[in-house]
Amino acid sequence: MSAPARAGLSGPVASLRQRLQAGRDALRSEYGRSPNAARFLREHSRLVDGVLGELWRDNSLPAGSALVAVGGYGRGELFPHSDVDLLVLLAGTPHDAERRTVEAFVGLLWDIGLEIGHSVRTVEQCADAADADITIRTTLLEARLLAGDRALFDALEQAVRSRLDVQRFFKAKRLEQEQRHEKFQDTPFSLEPNLKESPGGLRDLQVILWVSRAAGAWTRLGRARRRRTDHPARSAPAQAARGAAASCTHPAAPDSRAARGPDPVRPPGCARA
């Protein structure tokens, strides 16, 4: 957004934009002093949560609707140059005035400095889309309510879960993984490996998470870890995930908003998570 365009923002929107930028600057500074990648991703997600919640409350969205984080953002891990993936969940098919309200809200998300990926659907549309597209089903597995109607969000979770075939999901993710590995010669030992997509990279770790979540094992594992507070996560996958995250959250990575506007600049191998 150009300087004149920024100057024309309303007071509340300009304030949220400044709050977001100041928060990101503070996180980068803190990371420079104490490089903890997991904390950076978690706190960045919380920062955006707060800004989105306030923006939602300040705008009159359709009654009974909800704002939902999906994908990596839904997981609570927001990389510095990743899209913020959002679902505007509606109770029913919107009429013209409601559609214009939602469109205006989406425009405000860009105005405050977020690079978003968004969809606008009802619960039934979400369930149908998940049945038709494994990527959509995967993102909805990590759905998290940000603001709005809790009952509608609960209905979404129930609808997606009730139509989930775990075996089919596993086979689809396994095929997807094999096809992705082929693009990288099925080896993690390339001269310049892609930290996200190469065999053994961040995406493979996420596949384990997705399949575990689909099977319900992730919830059980979380309960077990809470009972064993003397054994923090020290597995090889967890260590690898932190290493991959650290390389992508390094303060040397330019902030896309300062460097090239809407097109993020990333260090080699740092794709969107």
Coordinates of C-alpha atoms in Angstrom, one line a residue:
M1 CA 0.0 0.0 0.0
S2 CA 1.3 3.4 -1.0
A3 CA 1.9 6.2 1.6
P4 CA -1.0 8.3 0.3
A5 CA -3.3 5.2 0.6
R6 CA -2.1 4.6 4.2
A7 CA -2.8 8.3 5.0
G8 CA -6.4 7.8 4.0
L9 CA -7.1 5.0 6.4
S10 CA -9.7 5.6 9.1
G11 CA -8.5 6.1 12.7
P12 CA -9.3 2.6 14.1
V13 CA -7.9 0.9 11.0
A14 CA -4.7 3.0 11.0
S15 CA -4.3 2.2 14.8
L16 CA -4.6 -1.5 14.2
R17 CA -2.1 -1.3 11.3
Q18 CA 0.4 0.5 13.6
R19 CA -0.2 -2.0 16.4
L20 CA 0.5 -4.9 14.1
Q21 CA 3.6 -3.4 12.7
A22 CA 4.9 -2.4 16.2
G23 CA 4.2 -5.9 17.5
R24 CA 6.1 -7.5 14.6
D25 CA 9.0 -5.2 15.1
A26 CA 9.1 -6.1 18.8
L27 CA 9.0 -9.8 18.0
R28 CA 11.9 -9.5 15.6
S29 CA 13.9 -7.6 18.2
E30 CA 13.2 -10.1 20.8
Y31 CA 14.2 -12.9 18.5
G32 CA 17.4 -11.2 17.8
R33 CA 18.2 -11.1 21.5
S34 CA 16.9 -14.6 22.3
P35 CA 16.3 -16.8 19.2
N36 CA 13.5 -19.1 20.2
A37 CA 11.6 -20.1 17.1
A38 CA 8.7 -21.8 18.7
R39 CA 8.0 -18.8 20.9
F40 CA 8.3 -16.5 17.9
L41 CA 5.7 -18.4 15.9
R42 CA 3.3 -18.7 18.9
E43 CA 3.6 -15.0 19.9
H44 CA 3.2 -13.9 16.3
S45 CA 0.0 -15.9 16.0
R46 CA -1.3 -14.3 19.3
L47 CA -0.5 -10.8 18.0
V48 CA -2.5 -11.4 14.9
D49 CA -5.3 -13.0 16.9
G50 CA -5.7 -9.9 19.0
V51 CA -5.8 -7.6 16.0
L52 CA -8.3 -9.7 14.2
G53 CA -10.5 -10.0 17.2
E54 CA -10.7 -6.3 17.6
L55 CA -11.4 -5.7 13.9
W56 CA -14.2 -8.3 14.0
R57 CA -15.8 -6.6 17.1
D58 CA -15.6 -3.2 15.5
N59 CA -17.5 -4.3 12.3
S60 CA -21.1 -5.5 12.0
L61 CA -20.6 -8.9 10.4
P62 CA -23.7 -11.0 9.6
A63 CA -25.5 -12.3 12.7
G64 CA -24.4 -15.7 13.9
S65 CA -21.2 -15.7 11.8
A66 CA -17.7 -16.6 13.0
L67 CA -14.1 -15.8 12.1
V68 CA -12.0 -19.0 12.0
A69 CA -8.2 -19.5 11.6
V70 CA -7.3 -22.5 9.5
G71 CA -4.1 -24.2 8.3
G72 CA -0.8 -23.3 9.9
Y73 CA -2.4 -20.2 11.5
G74 CA -5.1 -22.3 12.9
R75 CA -2.4 -24.4 14.4
G76 CA -1.1 -21.3 16.2
E77 CA 2.2 -21.3 14.2
L78 CA 2.4 -18.1 12.1
F79 CA 5.7 -17.7 10.2
P80 CA 6.8 -14.1 9.6
H81 CA 6.0 -14.0 5.9
S82 CA 3.2 -16.6 5.7
D83 CA -0.3 -15.8 4.6
V84 CA -2.9 -15.6 7.3
D85 CA -5.4 -18.2 6.3
L86 CA -9.0 -17.4 7.4
L87 CA -12.5 -18.7 7.0
V88 CA -15.5 -16.4 7.4
L89 CA -18.1 -18.9 8.5
L90 CA -21.7 -18.0 7.8
A91 CA -24.9 -19.4 9.3
G92 CA -26.6 -19.3 5.9
T93 CA -26.3 -18.1 2.3
P94 CA -25.7 -14.3 2.6
H95 CA -28.0 -11.8 1.0
D96 CA -26.6 -8.8 -1.0
A97 CA -26.1 -6.5 2.0
E98 CA -24.3 -9.2 4.0
R99 CA -22.1 -10.1 1.1
R100 CA -21.0 -6.5 0.8
T101 CA -20.3 -6.3 4.5
V102 CA -18.1 -9.4 4.3
E103 CA -16.3 -8.0 1.3
A104 CA -15.6 -4.8 3.1
F105 CA -14.3 -6.7 6.1
V106 CA -11.9 -8.7 3.9
G107 CA -10.7 -5.4 2.4
L108 CA -9.9 -4.1 5.9
L109 CA -7.7 -7.1 6.6
W110 CA -5.4 -6.0 3.8
D111 CA -5.6 -2.4 4.9
I112 CA -4.2 -3.2 8.3
G113 CA -1.2 -5.0 6.7
L114 CA -2.2 -8.6 6.7
E115 CA -1.5 -10.9 3.7
I116 CA -4.5 -13.2 3.8
G117 CA -5.8 -16.3 2.2
H118 CA -9.6 -16.4 2.8
S119 CA -12.8 -18.2 2.1
V120 CA -16.4 -17.4 2.9
R121 CA -18.6 -20.5 3.4
T122 CA -21.4 -22.0 5.4
V123 CA -20.9 -25.2 7.5
E124 CA -22.4 -27.3 4.7
Q125 CA -20.3 -25.7 2.1
C126 CA -17.2 -26.4 4.2
A127 CA -18.1 -30.0 4.6
D128 CA -18.8 -30.4 0.9
A129 CA -15.5 -28.7 0.0
A130 CA -13.6 -30.9 2.4
D131 CA -15.1 -34.0 0.8
A132 CA -14.0 -32.8 -2.7
D133 CA -10.5 -31.5 -1.8
I134 CA -8.0 -33.1 0.5
T135 CA -6.2 -29.8 1.0
I136 CA -9.3 -28.1 2.3
R137 CA -10.0 -31.1 4.6
T138 CA -6.4 -30.7 5.9
T139 CA -6.8 -27.0 6.7
L140 CA -10.1 -27.5 8.4
L141 CA -8.5 -30.2 10.7
E142 CA -6.6 -27.3 12.2
A143 CA -9.5 -24.8 12.5
R144 CA -9.5 -22.5 15.5
L145 CA -12.2 -20.0 16.5
L146 CA -11.0 -16.4 16.6
A147 CA -14.2 -14.5 17.1
G148 CA -18.0 -14.8 16.6
D149 CA -20.5 -17.6 17.2
R150 CA -19.1 -20.5 19.2
A151 CA -22.1 -22.7 18.4
L152 CA -21.6 -22.3 14.6
F153 CA -17.9 -23.2 15.0
D154 CA -18.8 -26.3 17.0
A155 CA -21.2 -27.3 14.2
L156 CA -18.4 -26.9 11.7
E157 CA -16.1 -29.2 13.7
Q158 CA -18.9 -31.8 14.1
A159 CA -19.7 -31.7 10.4
V160 CA -16.1 -32.0 9.3
R161 CA -15.4 -34.8 11.8
S162 CA -18.5 -36.8 11.0
R163 CA -17.6 -37.0 7.4
L164 CA -13.9 -37.8 7.9
D165 CA -12.7 -41.2 6.6
V166 CA -9.4 -41.6 8.4
Q167 CA -8.1 -44.4 6.2
R168 CA -8.9 -42.5 3.1
F169 CA -7.3 -39.4 4.5
F170 CA -4.1 -41.3 5.4
K171 CA -3.9 -42.8 1.9
A172 CA -4.4 -39.4 0.2
K173 CA -1.8 -37.7 2.4
R174 CA 0.7 -40.6 1.7
L175 CA 0.2 -40.3 -2.1
E176 CA 0.5 -36.5 -1.8
Q177 CA 3.8 -37.0 0.1
E178 CA 5.2 -39.5 -2.4
Q179 CA 4.4 -37.1 -5.3
R180 CA 6.0 -34.2 -3.5
H181 CA 9.2 -36.3 -2.8
E182 CA 9.5 -37.2 -6.5
K183 CA 9.8 -33.5 -7.3
F184 CA 13.0 -33.4 -5.2
Q185 CA 14.5 -36.6 -6.5
D186 CA 13.3 -38.4 -3.4
T187 CA 16.4 -37.3 -1.4
P188 CA 17.0 -34.9 1.5
F189 CA 20.6 -34.5 0.5
S190 CA 20.3 -31.9 -2.3
L191 CA 22.9 -29.2 -2.4
E192 CA 20.2 -26.6 -1.7
P193 CA 17.3 -28.6 -0.1
N194 CA 13.9 -27.0 0.3
L195 CA 13.4 -26.9 4.0
K196 CA 9.7 -27.1 3.7
E197 CA 9.0 -29.5 0.8
S198 CA 12.1 -31.8 0.5
P199 CA 12.0 -35.3 2.0
G200 CA 12.5 -35.0 5.8
G201 CA 11.5 -31.3 5.7
L202 CA 8.9 -29.4 7.6
R203 CA 6.0 -30.6 5.4
D204 CA 6.8 -34.2 6.3
L205 CA 6.6 -33.4 10.0
Q206 CA 3.2 -31.7 9.4
V207 CA 1.9 -34.8 7.6
I208 CA 2.6 -36.7 10.9
L209 CA 0.6 -34.1 12.8
W210 CA -2.3 -34.1 10.3
V211 CA -2.7 -37.9 10.2
S212 CA -2.4 -38.0 14.0
R213 CA -5.0 -35.3 14.4
A214 CA -7.3 -37.0 12.0
A215 CA -7.0 -40.3 14.0
G216 CA -7.6 -38.5 17.3
A217 CA -4.1 -39.5 18.5
W218 CA -2.9 -35.9 18.8
T219 CA -5.4 -35.1 21.4
R220 CA -4.5 -38.2 23.4
L221 CA -0.8 -37.3 23.1
G222 CA -1.4 -33.8 24.4
R223 CA -3.1 -35.2 27.5
A224 CA -0.2 -37.6 28.1
R225 CA 2.4 -34.8 27.8
R226 CA 0.5 -32.6 30.2
R227 CA 0.6 -35.5 32.7
R228 CA 4.4 -35.9 32.2
T229 CA 5.6 -32.4 32.9
D230 CA 9.1 -33.7 33.6
H231 CA 9.6 -34.8 30.0
P232 CA 9.5 -31.9 27.6
A233 CA 9.4 -32.7 23.9
R234 CA 12.9 -33.8 22.8
S235 CA 12.1 -36.0 19.8
A236 CA 14.1 -35.7 16.7
P237 CA 11.1 -34.5 14.7
A238 CA 10.5 -31.7 17.2
Q239 CA 14.2 -30.7 17.1
A240 CA 14.1 -30.7 13.3
A241 CA 10.9 -28.6 13.2
R242 CA 12.5 -26.0 15.5
G243 CA 15.5 -25.9 13.3
A244 CA 13.5 -25.4 10.2
A245 CA 11.4 -22.7 11.9
A246 CA 14.5 -20.9 13.2
S247 CA 15.9 -20.6 9.7
C248 CA 12.7 -19.0 8.5
T249 CA 12.2 -16.7 11.4
H250 CA 15.8 -15.4 11.5
P251 CA 15.8 -11.6 11.8
A252 CA 17.9 -11.4 8.6
A253 CA 14.9 -12.4 6.6
P254 CA 13.5 -9.1 5.3
D255 CA 10.0 -8.1 6.2
S256 CA 7.9 -8.4 3.1
R257 CA 5.9 -5.3 3.9
A258 CA 9.0 -3.1 4.1
A259 CA 11.0 -4.8 1.4
R260 CA 8.6 -5.5 -1.5
G261 CA 5.1 -4.7 -0.6
P262 CA 2.7 -7.6 -1.0
D263 CA 5.3 -10.1 -2.4
P264 CA 7.2 -11.6 0.6
V265 CA 11.0 -12.0 0.4
R266 CA 12.2 -15.2 2.1
P267 CA 15.7 -16.7 2.7
P268 CA 16.5 -19.7 0.4
G269 CA 14.3 -22.7 1.2
C270 CA 11.8 -20.7 3.4
A271 CA 8.5 -21.3 1.8
R272 CA 5.2 -20.4 3.3
A273 CA 4.3 -22.7 6.2

